[in-house]
Amino acid sequence: MADILDYEDLNVPGPTATALSQPFWDAAAEGRLILQRCLACERAVFYPRAICPHCWSDALAWQEASGSGRLRTWSIIERSAHPAWQAVAPYAIGIVALEEGPTMLSHILGDRDGFALDAPMRVRFVMVAGRSLPFFEIST
Amino acid sequence: MRHGLGAIVGVGELTPQRSTEGATTLGMIAEVARRAVMDAGLEPGAVDGLLVGPHVGETPQHVPATVAEYLGLKPSMANVVDLGGASGAGMVWRAAAAISAGMCETVLCVLANTREAVPPRSPNRNPIREFDVPFGASGANATYAMIKQAHMATYGSADADFALIAAAARANAQHNPEAIFFGKPATVEDVLASPMIASPLRLFEIVMPVAGGSAVVVTSMERARDMQRPAVAVLGAGEKVTHRALSQVPSLTSGPLKPAMARAMAQAGVMADQFDLLSLYDCYTIMVATTLEDLGVCAPGQFGAWVRAHGLGHDGDAPLNTHGGQLGFGQPDLAGGMTHVVEAVRQLRGSAEGRQISNAELALVTGNGATMSEASALVLGAWT
Ligand SMILES: [Zn+2]
């Protein structure tokens, strides 16, 4: 398993931020996970959008997220489809259902023996090629 | 004659190849189109509708016009169908609908691809590129591995259950000389011994990408009757698109094929246990497992017991992907989905040489695109 420091040296593609999503990545740079919340139907939204995908309201506001969630599924990548990621293979990715409702895909850290359906997860920001990204790990 | 939405009167296919040097997509489209139209016994001028896929390497835009011009066609209906692996089945329904709407009479549905030794990297700027790729999730293997993992974690399904599907595909490919794995069978043990790519997905559970092409010709039931040639009726169709990125999937253990198949079967007035052939999209073993469960031939989580209980060859009691499926035939990109249509037409016309199902009257064809995102289902019937 890759040491956490190994990620800093990876030459992997970073996020292709847009003007709309930039606040999410700016917050990540400060070690904060934020989500949009719809002011009309009150549901949380991820990934960032111009309108709420539930009710189509355009009244969306950024809110601090709890950073907690549960593991929905995962995979240990032995052979990455992206050559630059192969340097830290095998590594784990997974889908995390955030406490606020939305699901997001992320890199998963920690003891793989603990990977299980609905395992409790906690966000952990990791520097990858100079960018702070919201990874997740099993919360104990 | 059964009541149908339309009829498939011709099919064409190219032999899959691992790579092509110097070939053009347009050239391959032309060759497979010629085969399908000749198979229908039609003159090129009879084609007045054209459906193509989005991946014509030489041209990012104006794809239908570029293909029409190359083929010397002047269609009165031309369009791109961009549903990934569901494009083939999706084309057939659109062709029938366009004919019913009076847009045209006879539609060529064609998909083909070249394959370079080093494929160009994707220029995507979509949400997947922004929110999935930066975390190390590139390519389809990673996403289908997570779908398989969810099935195993939810139902306790075993690796050997999935390996059975891959082994059955390889076994069926031994009856199809065109298949990339013809002459290369694989046992359950072979599948389980193949390298882990993205856990729990192993190499032999993943389609081999190839160059190739696949085309069908669709016309009205009336015109098909007048042609007095072997034809297959489109008895029902269904479609559903639920998401693109796996992170946005509504369910990891049931997909959009469930409502698509239900609609197609309701329209055709048939039940899941009536099919003589299941021609199910199989980019990965997990896709067949989920489709069988969504179809309802077994309970959720129980595909393994179902596969063990049935013979999946052309001479078995539940023929499944008799051409070898894409797991045995190879996946010629978007045309891979169309191979399931072509095989169903062959079986229902009684022209599946060396692997003919006896008295094949009813087939289910499924297409699946992206990450269990785009679904298309067809119920096809023999011309009786
Ligand atoms: Zn809303």
Coordinates of C-alpha atoms and ligand atoms in Angstrom, one line a residue:
Chain A
M1 CA 0.0 0.0 0.0
A2 CA 1.2 3.5 -0.9
D3 CA 2.5 5.7 1.8
I4 CA 0.5 8.9 2.2
L5 CA 3.6 10.9 1.1
D6 CA 3.9 9.0 -2.2
Y7 CA 0.8 10.8 -3.5
E8 CA 2.5 14.2 -3.5
D9 CA 4.9 13.0 -6.2
L10 CA 2.3 11.5 -8.5
N11 CA 2.1 13.1 -11.9
V12 CA -1.7 12.5 -12.2
P13 CA -4.4 14.7 -13.7
G14 CA -6.0 17.1 -11.3
P15 CA -9.6 18.3 -11.2
T16 CA -10.8 20.3 -14.2
A17 CA -12.5 23.0 -12.1
T18 CA -15.2 25.3 -13.6
A19 CA -16.2 28.7 -12.3
L20 CA -19.2 27.0 -10.7
S21 CA -17.2 24.2 -8.9
Q22 CA -14.3 26.4 -7.9
P23 CA -15.5 27.0 -4.4
F24 CA -15.5 23.2 -3.8
W25 CA -11.8 23.0 -4.7
D26 CA -10.9 26.2 -2.9
A27 CA -12.4 24.8 0.3
A28 CA -10.6 21.5 -0.3
A29 CA -7.4 23.4 -0.5
E30 CA -8.2 24.6 3.0
G31 CA -9.0 21.1 4.2
R32 CA -12.8 21.7 4.2
L33 CA -15.5 19.6 2.5
I34 CA -18.4 21.7 1.3
L35 CA -21.6 20.8 -0.5
Q36 CA -24.3 22.7 -2.2
R37 CA -27.7 22.7 -0.5
C38 CA -30.9 23.5 -2.3
L39 CA -32.7 26.3 -0.5
A40 CA -36.0 25.2 -2.0
C41 CA -36.2 21.5 -1.3
E42 CA -33.4 21.5 1.3
R43 CA -31.6 18.5 -0.2
A44 CA -27.8 18.4 -0.5
V45 CA -26.3 18.3 -4.0
F46 CA -23.1 16.7 -5.2
Y47 CA -21.3 17.2 -7.6
P48 CA -21.9 21.0 -7.9
R49 CA -24.5 22.0 -10.3
A50 CA -26.2 25.1 -11.7
I51 CA -29.6 23.9 -10.6
C52 CA -30.9 21.4 -8.1
P53 CA -31.3 18.0 -9.8
H54 CA -34.2 17.2 -7.5
C55 CA -36.5 20.2 -7.9
W56 CA -34.7 22.3 -10.5
S57 CA -34.4 25.3 -8.2
D58 CA -31.5 27.6 -8.9
A59 CA -31.3 28.7 -5.3
L60 CA -28.2 26.7 -4.2
A61 CA -25.9 27.7 -1.3
W62 CA -22.6 26.2 -0.2
Q63 CA -22.6 24.6 3.2
E64 CA -20.0 22.9 5.3
A65 CA -20.4 19.1 5.2
S66 CA -19.9 16.8 8.1
G67 CA -17.1 14.8 6.4
S68 CA -18.8 11.6 7.5
G69 CA -20.3 8.9 5.4
R70 CA -20.6 5.2 4.7
L71 CA -18.9 2.9 2.2
R72 CA -21.3 1.7 -0.6
T73 CA -18.7 -0.2 -2.6
W74 CA -15.0 -0.3 -3.4
S75 CA -12.3 -1.8 -5.6
I76 CA -8.6 -2.4 -5.2
I77 CA -7.0 -1.2 -8.4
E78 CA -4.2 -3.5 -9.4
R79 CA -3.8 -2.2 -13.0
S80 CA -4.9 1.4 -13.4
A81 CA -6.3 2.6 -16.7
H82 CA -4.3 5.7 -16.1
P83 CA -0.5 5.0 -16.4
A84 CA 0.5 7.7 -13.9
W85 CA -1.7 6.2 -11.1
Q86 CA 0.1 2.8 -11.5
A87 CA 2.9 4.2 -9.3
V88 CA 0.8 3.7 -6.2
A89 CA -1.0 0.5 -7.3
P90 CA -2.5 -1.4 -5.7
Y91 CA -4.7 1.3 -4.3
A92 CA -8.4 1.5 -3.3
I93 CA -11.2 3.6 -4.6
G94 CA -14.8 3.5 -3.5
I95 CA -18.2 5.2 -3.4
V96 CA -19.1 6.9 -0.2
A97 CA -22.6 7.8 0.7
L98 CA -22.2 11.1 2.6
E99 CA -24.2 11.7 5.7
E100 CA -25.9 14.6 4.0
G101 CA -27.3 12.2 1.3
P102 CA -25.3 12.5 -1.9
T103 CA -22.8 9.9 -3.0
M104 CA -19.2 10.6 -4.1
L105 CA -16.4 8.6 -5.6
S106 CA -13.1 8.9 -3.8
H107 CA -9.8 7.3 -3.0
I108 CA -10.1 5.1 0.1
L109 CA -7.3 4.8 2.7
G110 CA -6.8 2.5 5.6
D111 CA -6.9 -1.2 6.4
R112 CA -8.6 -3.1 3.6
D113 CA -9.7 -5.8 6.0
G114 CA -12.1 -3.2 7.3
F115 CA -13.8 -2.5 3.9
A116 CA -17.4 -3.6 4.2
L117 CA -20.8 -2.5 3.1
D118 CA -21.8 0.6 5.2
A119 CA -18.4 0.8 6.9
P120 CA -18.2 4.3 8.5
M121 CA -16.0 6.7 6.6
R122 CA -14.3 9.9 7.4
V123 CA -12.9 12.5 5.0
R124 CA -9.1 12.9 5.0
F125 CA -7.5 15.6 2.9
V126 CA -4.3 14.4 1.1
M127 CA -1.9 16.3 -1.1
V128 CA -1.9 14.8 -4.6
A129 CA 0.5 16.4 -7.0
G130 CA 0.3 19.7 -5.2
R131 CA -3.5 19.7 -4.8
S132 CA -5.5 18.9 -1.6
L133 CA -8.1 16.2 -2.4
P134 CA -10.8 14.8 -0.2
F135 CA -9.9 11.2 0.3
F136 CA -11.8 9.0 2.8
E137 CA -10.7 6.4 5.3
I138 CA -12.4 4.0 7.7
S139 CA -13.3 6.0 10.8
T140 CA -12.6 4.3 14.1
Chain B
M1 CA -47.3 -12.7 -39.4
R2 CA -46.8 -11.3 -35.9
H3 CA -47.6 -7.7 -35.2
G4 CA -44.4 -5.8 -35.0
L5 CA -43.0 -2.3 -34.7
G6 CA -40.8 -3.0 -37.7
A7 CA -38.7 -5.7 -39.3
I8 CA -34.9 -6.5 -39.5
V9 CA -34.3 -7.7 -43.0
G10 CA -30.5 -7.7 -43.2
V11 CA -27.4 -8.1 -41.0
G12 CA -23.7 -7.6 -41.6
E13 CA -20.6 -8.1 -39.4
L14 CA -16.9 -7.8 -39.7
T15 CA -14.4 -10.3 -38.2
P16 CA -13.0 -8.8 -35.0
Q17 CA -9.3 -7.8 -35.1
R18 CA -7.0 -6.9 -32.3
S19 CA -5.7 -3.9 -34.2
T20 CA -5.9 -2.1 -37.5
E21 CA -3.2 -0.2 -39.2
G22 CA -4.2 2.4 -41.7
A23 CA -7.8 1.5 -41.8
T24 CA -10.4 4.2 -41.5
T25 CA -13.6 4.1 -39.6
L26 CA -15.5 5.3 -42.7
G27 CA -14.0 2.4 -44.7
M28 CA -15.0 -0.1 -42.1
I29 CA -18.5 1.4 -41.9
A30 CA -18.8 1.1 -45.7
E31 CA -17.8 -2.6 -45.7
V32 CA -20.2 -3.7 -43.0
A33 CA -23.0 -1.5 -44.4
R34 CA -22.5 -3.2 -47.8
R35 CA -22.8 -6.7 -46.2
A36 CA -26.0 -5.8 -44.4
V37 CA -27.7 -4.2 -47.4
M38 CA -26.6 -7.1 -49.6
D39 CA -27.9 -9.6 -47.0
A40 CA -31.3 -7.8 -47.2
G41 CA -31.2 -8.2 -51.0
L42 CA -31.6 -4.5 -51.4
E43 CA -30.0 -2.0 -53.7
P44 CA -28.1 0.8 -51.9
G45 CA -30.7 3.3 -53.2
A46 CA -33.4 1.6 -51.2
V47 CA -31.8 2.9 -48.0
D48 CA -33.4 6.3 -47.1
G49 CA -32.6 6.3 -43.4
L50 CA -29.2 6.3 -41.6
L51 CA -28.3 5.8 -38.0
V52 CA -24.7 6.0 -37.0
G53 CA -22.7 6.1 -33.7
P54 CA -20.7 9.1 -32.4
H55 CA -17.2 7.5 -32.7
V56 CA -16.2 8.2 -36.3
G57 CA -12.5 9.1 -35.6
E58 CA -12.1 11.2 -38.7
T59 CA -15.0 13.6 -37.9
P60 CA -16.1 14.9 -34.6
Q61 CA -19.2 16.6 -36.0
H62 CA -21.7 16.2 -38.9
V63 CA -21.2 12.4 -38.6
P64 CA -24.4 11.3 -40.4
A65 CA -23.7 13.5 -43.4
T66 CA -20.1 12.4 -43.6
V67 CA -21.1 8.7 -43.5
A68 CA -24.0 9.3 -46.0
E69 CA -21.7 11.1 -48.4
Y70 CA -19.1 8.4 -48.2
L71 CA -21.7 5.7 -48.9
G72 CA -23.4 7.8 -51.6
L73 CA -26.6 7.9 -49.7
K74 CA -29.1 10.8 -49.6
P75 CA -31.2 9.8 -46.6
S76 CA -34.5 11.5 -45.6
M77 CA -33.7 10.7 -42.0
A78 CA -30.2 10.7 -40.5
N79 CA -29.0 10.8 -37.0
V80 CA -26.4 9.9 -34.4
V81 CA -27.3 7.4 -31.6
D82 CA -25.0 7.9 -28.7
L83 CA -26.0 5.4 -26.0
G84 CA -22.7 3.6 -25.6
G85 CA -23.2 -0.2 -25.6
A86 CA -27.0 0.4 -25.8
S87 CA -26.6 2.2 -29.2
G88 CA -27.2 -0.9 -31.3
A89 CA -30.5 -2.0 -29.8
G90 CA -31.4 1.7 -29.4
M91 CA -30.9 2.2 -33.1
V92 CA -33.3 -0.6 -34.0
W93 CA -36.1 1.0 -32.0
R94 CA -35.4 4.5 -33.4
A95 CA -35.3 3.1 -36.9
A96 CA -38.7 1.5 -36.5
A97 CA -40.1 4.7 -34.9
A98 CA -38.8 6.8 -37.7
I99 CA -40.4 4.5 -40.3
S100 CA -43.7 4.6 -38.4
A101 CA -43.6 8.4 -38.3
G102 CA -43.2 8.5 -42.1
M103 CA -39.7 9.9 -42.0
C104 CA -38.3 7.1 -44.2
E105 CA -38.9 3.5 -45.2
T106 CA -35.7 1.6 -44.8
V107 CA -33.0 2.4 -42.3
L108 CA -29.3 1.3 -42.2
C109 CA -28.1 1.1 -38.6
V110 CA -24.3 0.9 -38.6
L111 CA -21.4 0.9 -36.1
A112 CA -17.7 0.2 -36.8
N113 CA -14.4 1.1 -35.3
T114 CA -10.7 0.9 -36.0
R115 CA -8.2 0.2 -33.2
E116 CA -4.8 1.8 -33.0
A117 CA -2.0 0.2 -31.0
V118 CA -1.9 3.3 -28.7
P119 CA -5.4 4.8 -28.3
P120 CA -5.5 8.6 -27.8
R121 CA -6.4 9.8 -24.3
S122 CA -9.9 11.1 -23.7
P123 CA -10.3 14.9 -24.1
N124 CA -13.2 14.8 -21.6
R125 CA -14.2 17.8 -19.6
N126 CA -17.3 16.3 -18.0
P127 CA -18.1 15.8 -14.3
I128 CA -16.4 12.3 -14.3
R129 CA -13.2 14.0 -15.4
E130 CA -13.5 16.6 -12.6
F131 CA -14.7 14.5 -9.7
D132 CA -13.8 10.8 -10.4
V133 CA -10.6 10.7 -12.4
P134 CA -8.5 12.8 -9.9
F135 CA -9.1 10.1 -7.3
G136 CA -7.6 7.3 -9.4
A137 CA -10.8 6.1 -11.0
S138 CA -10.1 5.9 -14.7
G139 CA -11.8 3.6 -17.2
A140 CA -14.7 1.1 -17.1
N141 CA -12.8 -1.7 -15.3
A142 CA -12.8 0.3 -12.1
T143 CA -16.5 1.1 -12.2
Y144 CA -17.7 -2.4 -13.1
A145 CA -15.3 -3.8 -10.4
M146 CA -17.2 -1.7 -7.9
I147 CA -20.6 -2.9 -9.2
K148 CA -19.4 -6.5 -8.8
Q149 CA -18.0 -5.8 -5.3
A150 CA -21.4 -4.4 -4.3
H151 CA -23.1 -7.5 -5.5
M152 CA -20.7 -9.8 -3.6
A153 CA -21.0 -7.7 -0.5
T154 CA -24.8 -7.4 -0.6
Y155 CA -25.7 -11.0 -1.5
G156 CA -22.5 -13.0 -0.7
S157 CA -22.2 -14.1 -4.3
A158 CA -19.0 -16.1 -5.0
D159 CA -16.2 -15.4 -7.5
A160 CA -16.9 -18.9 -9.0
D161 CA -20.5 -17.8 -9.8
F162 CA -19.2 -15.0 -12.0
A163 CA -16.5 -17.2 -13.5
L164 CA -19.3 -19.5 -14.8
I165 CA -20.6 -16.7 -17.0
A166 CA -17.1 -16.1 -18.5
A167 CA -16.5 -19.8 -19.1
A168 CA -19.9 -20.2 -20.7
A169 CA -19.2 -17.3 -23.1
R170 CA -15.9 -18.9 -24.0
A171 CA -17.6 -22.3 -24.5
N172 CA -20.1 -20.7 -26.9
A173 CA -17.4 -18.9 -28.8
Q174 CA -16.0 -22.4 -29.8
H175 CA -19.0 -22.6 -32.1
N176 CA -18.3 -19.3 -33.8
P177 CA -15.3 -19.3 -36.0
E178 CA -15.5 -15.4 -36.2
A179 CA -15.0 -15.0 -32.4
I180 CA -11.7 -13.7 -31.1
F181 CA -11.6 -16.5 -28.6
F182 CA -12.5 -19.3 -31.1
G183 CA -10.0 -22.1 -30.4
K184 CA -9.4 -20.6 -27.0
P185 CA -11.8 -22.0 -24.4
A186 CA -11.5 -21.2 -20.7
T187 CA -12.7 -23.2 -17.8
V188 CA -14.0 -21.8 -14.5
E189 CA -10.6 -22.5 -13.0
D190 CA -8.9 -20.6 -15.9
V191 CA -11.1 -17.6 -15.2
L192 CA -10.4 -17.7 -11.5
A193 CA -6.6 -18.0 -12.2
S194 CA -6.6 -15.0 -14.6
P195 CA -4.9 -11.9 -13.2
M196 CA -6.8 -9.6 -10.9
I197 CA -7.2 -6.2 -12.7
A198 CA -9.4 -4.3 -10.3
S199 CA -10.7 -6.4 -7.4
P200 CA -12.9 -8.4 -7.5
L201 CA -12.7 -8.3 -11.3
R202 CA -10.3 -10.6 -13.1
L203 CA -9.0 -10.4 -16.7
F204 CA -11.2 -13.1 -18.2
E205 CA -14.3 -11.4 -16.9
I206 CA -13.5 -8.4 -19.0
V207 CA -14.2 -8.1 -22.7
M208 CA -11.2 -7.9 -25.1
P209 CA -11.3 -4.7 -27.1
V210 CA -11.1 -5.3 -30.9
A211 CA -11.7 -3.5 -34.2
G212 CA -14.8 -4.5 -36.1
G213 CA -18.2 -3.6 -37.2
S214 CA -21.8 -4.6 -37.1
A215 CA -24.9 -3.4 -39.0
V216 CA -28.6 -4.1 -39.5
V217 CA -31.2 -3.0 -42.0
V218 CA -34.7 -2.1 -40.6
T219 CA -37.8 -1.6 -42.6
S220 CA -41.6 -1.7 -42.1
M221 CA -43.5 -4.9 -41.6
E222 CA -45.4 -4.3 -44.8
R223 CA -42.3 -3.8 -46.9
A224 CA -40.6 -6.7 -45.3
R225 CA -43.5 -8.9 -46.3
D226 CA -43.3 -7.7 -49.9
M227 CA -39.6 -8.5 -49.9
Q228 CA -40.4 -12.2 -49.3
R229 CA -37.0 -12.8 -47.6
P230 CA -36.0 -14.0 -44.2
A231 CA -36.9 -11.3 -41.7
V232 CA -37.3 -10.9 -38.0
A233 CA -40.0 -8.8 -36.3
V234 CA -39.3 -6.2 -33.6
L235 CA -42.1 -7.1 -31.2
G236 CA -41.3 -4.8 -28.3
A237 CA -38.7 -2.3 -27.2
G238 CA -37.7 -0.4 -24.1
E239 CA -35.1 2.1 -23.0
K240 CA -34.0 3.9 -19.8
V241 CA -31.1 6.3 -19.0
T242 CA -30.5 6.9 -15.3
H243 CA -27.1 8.5 -14.8
R244 CA -23.6 8.7 -16.3
A245 CA -21.0 8.5 -13.5
L246 CA -21.1 5.5 -11.1
S247 CA -21.0 7.9 -8.2
Q248 CA -24.5 9.0 -9.2
V249 CA -25.9 5.5 -9.7
P250 CA -29.4 5.0 -8.1
S251 CA -28.7 1.4 -7.3
L252 CA -25.5 -0.7 -7.6
T253 CA -27.3 -4.0 -7.7
S254 CA -30.1 -3.2 -10.2
G255 CA -29.9 -1.2 -13.4
P256 CA -32.0 0.7 -16.0
L257 CA -32.4 -2.5 -18.0
K258 CA -35.0 -3.6 -15.5
P259 CA -37.6 -1.0 -16.6
A260 CA -36.4 -1.2 -20.2
M261 CA -36.8 -5.0 -20.4
A262 CA -40.2 -4.8 -18.6
R263 CA -41.5 -2.3 -21.2
A264 CA -40.2 -4.3 -24.1
M265 CA -41.8 -7.5 -22.8
A266 CA -45.1 -5.8 -22.0
Q267 CA -45.3 -4.3 -25.5
A268 CA -44.6 -7.7 -27.0
G269 CA -46.9 -9.5 -24.6
V270 CA -44.3 -12.0 -23.5
M271 CA -42.9 -13.3 -20.2
A272 CA -39.3 -13.6 -19.1
D273 CA -39.4 -17.4 -19.2
Q274 CA -40.6 -17.6 -22.8
F275 CA -37.3 -16.7 -24.6
D276 CA -35.5 -19.2 -26.8
L277 CA -32.4 -17.0 -26.7
L278 CA -31.1 -14.4 -24.2
S279 CA -28.8 -12.2 -26.1
L280 CA -27.6 -10.1 -23.1
Y281 CA -25.0 -7.4 -23.2
D282 CA -21.9 -8.7 -21.5
C283 CA -19.1 -6.2 -21.2
Y284 CA -18.3 -7.9 -17.9
T285 CA -19.6 -11.0 -16.1
I286 CA -21.4 -8.8 -13.5
M287 CA -23.5 -7.2 -16.3
V288 CA -25.0 -10.6 -17.2
A289 CA -25.6 -11.4 -13.5
T290 CA -27.4 -8.1 -12.9
T291 CA -29.4 -8.5 -16.1
L292 CA -30.6 -12.0 -15.3
E293 CA -31.7 -10.8 -11.9
D294 CA -33.4 -7.6 -13.3
L295 CA -35.1 -9.8 -15.9
G296 CA -36.6 -11.8 -13.1
V297 CA -35.6 -15.3 -14.2
C298 CA -34.1 -15.6 -10.7
A299 CA -34.3 -13.7 -7.5
P300 CA -31.9 -10.8 -6.7
G301 CA -28.6 -12.3 -5.7
Q302 CA -29.4 -15.7 -7.1
F303 CA -27.9 -15.6 -10.6
G304 CA -25.2 -18.1 -9.6
A305 CA -27.8 -20.8 -8.8
W306 CA -29.6 -20.0 -12.0
V307 CA -26.5 -20.3 -14.2
R308 CA -25.6 -23.6 -12.5
A309 CA -29.1 -25.0 -13.1
H310 CA -29.2 -24.3 -16.9
G311 CA -27.4 -25.1 -20.0
L312 CA -26.3 -21.9 -21.7
G313 CA -25.2 -23.3 -25.1
H314 CA -27.2 -23.4 -28.3
D315 CA -28.3 -26.9 -27.4
G316 CA -29.0 -26.1 -23.7
D317 CA -32.3 -25.4 -22.1
A318 CA -31.4 -21.6 -21.7
P319 CA -29.3 -20.5 -24.6
L320 CA -27.4 -17.3 -23.7
N321 CA -25.2 -15.3 -26.0
T322 CA -24.7 -18.2 -28.5
H323 CA -22.2 -16.2 -30.6
G324 CA -20.0 -16.2 -27.5
G325 CA -21.2 -12.9 -26.3
Q326 CA -18.7 -10.0 -26.3
L327 CA -16.7 -11.9 -23.6
G328 CA -16.1 -14.6 -26.2
F329 CA -16.5 -12.7 -29.5
G330 CA -14.5 -9.6 -28.6
Q331 CA -15.9 -6.1 -28.2
P332 CA -15.7 -3.9 -31.3
D333 CA -16.4 -0.8 -29.4
L334 CA -20.0 0.4 -29.9
A335 CA -20.6 -2.3 -32.5
G336 CA -20.2 -4.8 -29.6
G337 CA -23.7 -4.1 -28.5
M338 CA -25.0 -4.7 -32.1
T339 CA -23.5 -8.2 -32.2
H340 CA -26.2 -9.2 -29.8
V341 CA -28.8 -8.0 -32.3
V342 CA -27.1 -9.7 -35.2
E343 CA -26.9 -13.0 -33.4
A344 CA -30.6 -12.9 -32.4
V345 CA -31.5 -12.2 -36.0
R346 CA -29.4 -15.2 -37.2
Q347 CA -31.0 -17.5 -34.6
L348 CA -34.5 -16.4 -35.4
R349 CA -34.0 -16.8 -39.1
G350 CA -32.5 -20.2 -38.6
S351 CA -29.2 -19.2 -40.2
A352 CA -26.9 -19.6 -37.2
E353 CA -24.6 -22.2 -38.8
G354 CA -23.1 -24.7 -36.4
R355 CA -24.9 -23.3 -33.4
Q356 CA -28.5 -23.1 -34.4
I357 CA -31.1 -23.2 -31.6
S358 CA -33.9 -25.6 -32.7
N359 CA -37.2 -23.8 -33.2
A360 CA -36.0 -20.4 -32.1
E361 CA -39.0 -18.1 -32.1
L362 CA -38.4 -15.4 -29.5
A363 CA -35.2 -13.6 -28.4
L364 CA -34.4 -10.9 -25.9
V365 CA -31.7 -8.5 -26.8
T366 CA -30.2 -6.0 -24.3
G367 CA -27.8 -3.1 -24.7
N368 CA -25.9 -1.4 -21.9
G369 CA -23.9 1.8 -22.0
A370 CA -21.4 3.6 -19.8
T371 CA -21.5 2.5 -16.2
M372 CA -24.9 0.6 -16.2
S373 CA -26.2 4.0 -17.3
E374 CA -27.9 3.6 -20.6
A375 CA -30.2 0.6 -21.3
S376 CA -32.0 -0.6 -24.3
A377 CA -34.0 -3.8 -24.7
L378 CA -35.6 -5.5 -27.7
V379 CA -37.9 -8.4 -28.0
L380 CA -37.4 -10.0 -31.4
G381 CA -39.6 -12.7 -33.0
A382 CA -39.2 -15.1 -35.9
W383 CA -41.3 -14.3 -39.0
T384 CA -44.1 -16.8 -38.7
Ligands
ZN1 ZN -34.1 21.3 -4.8

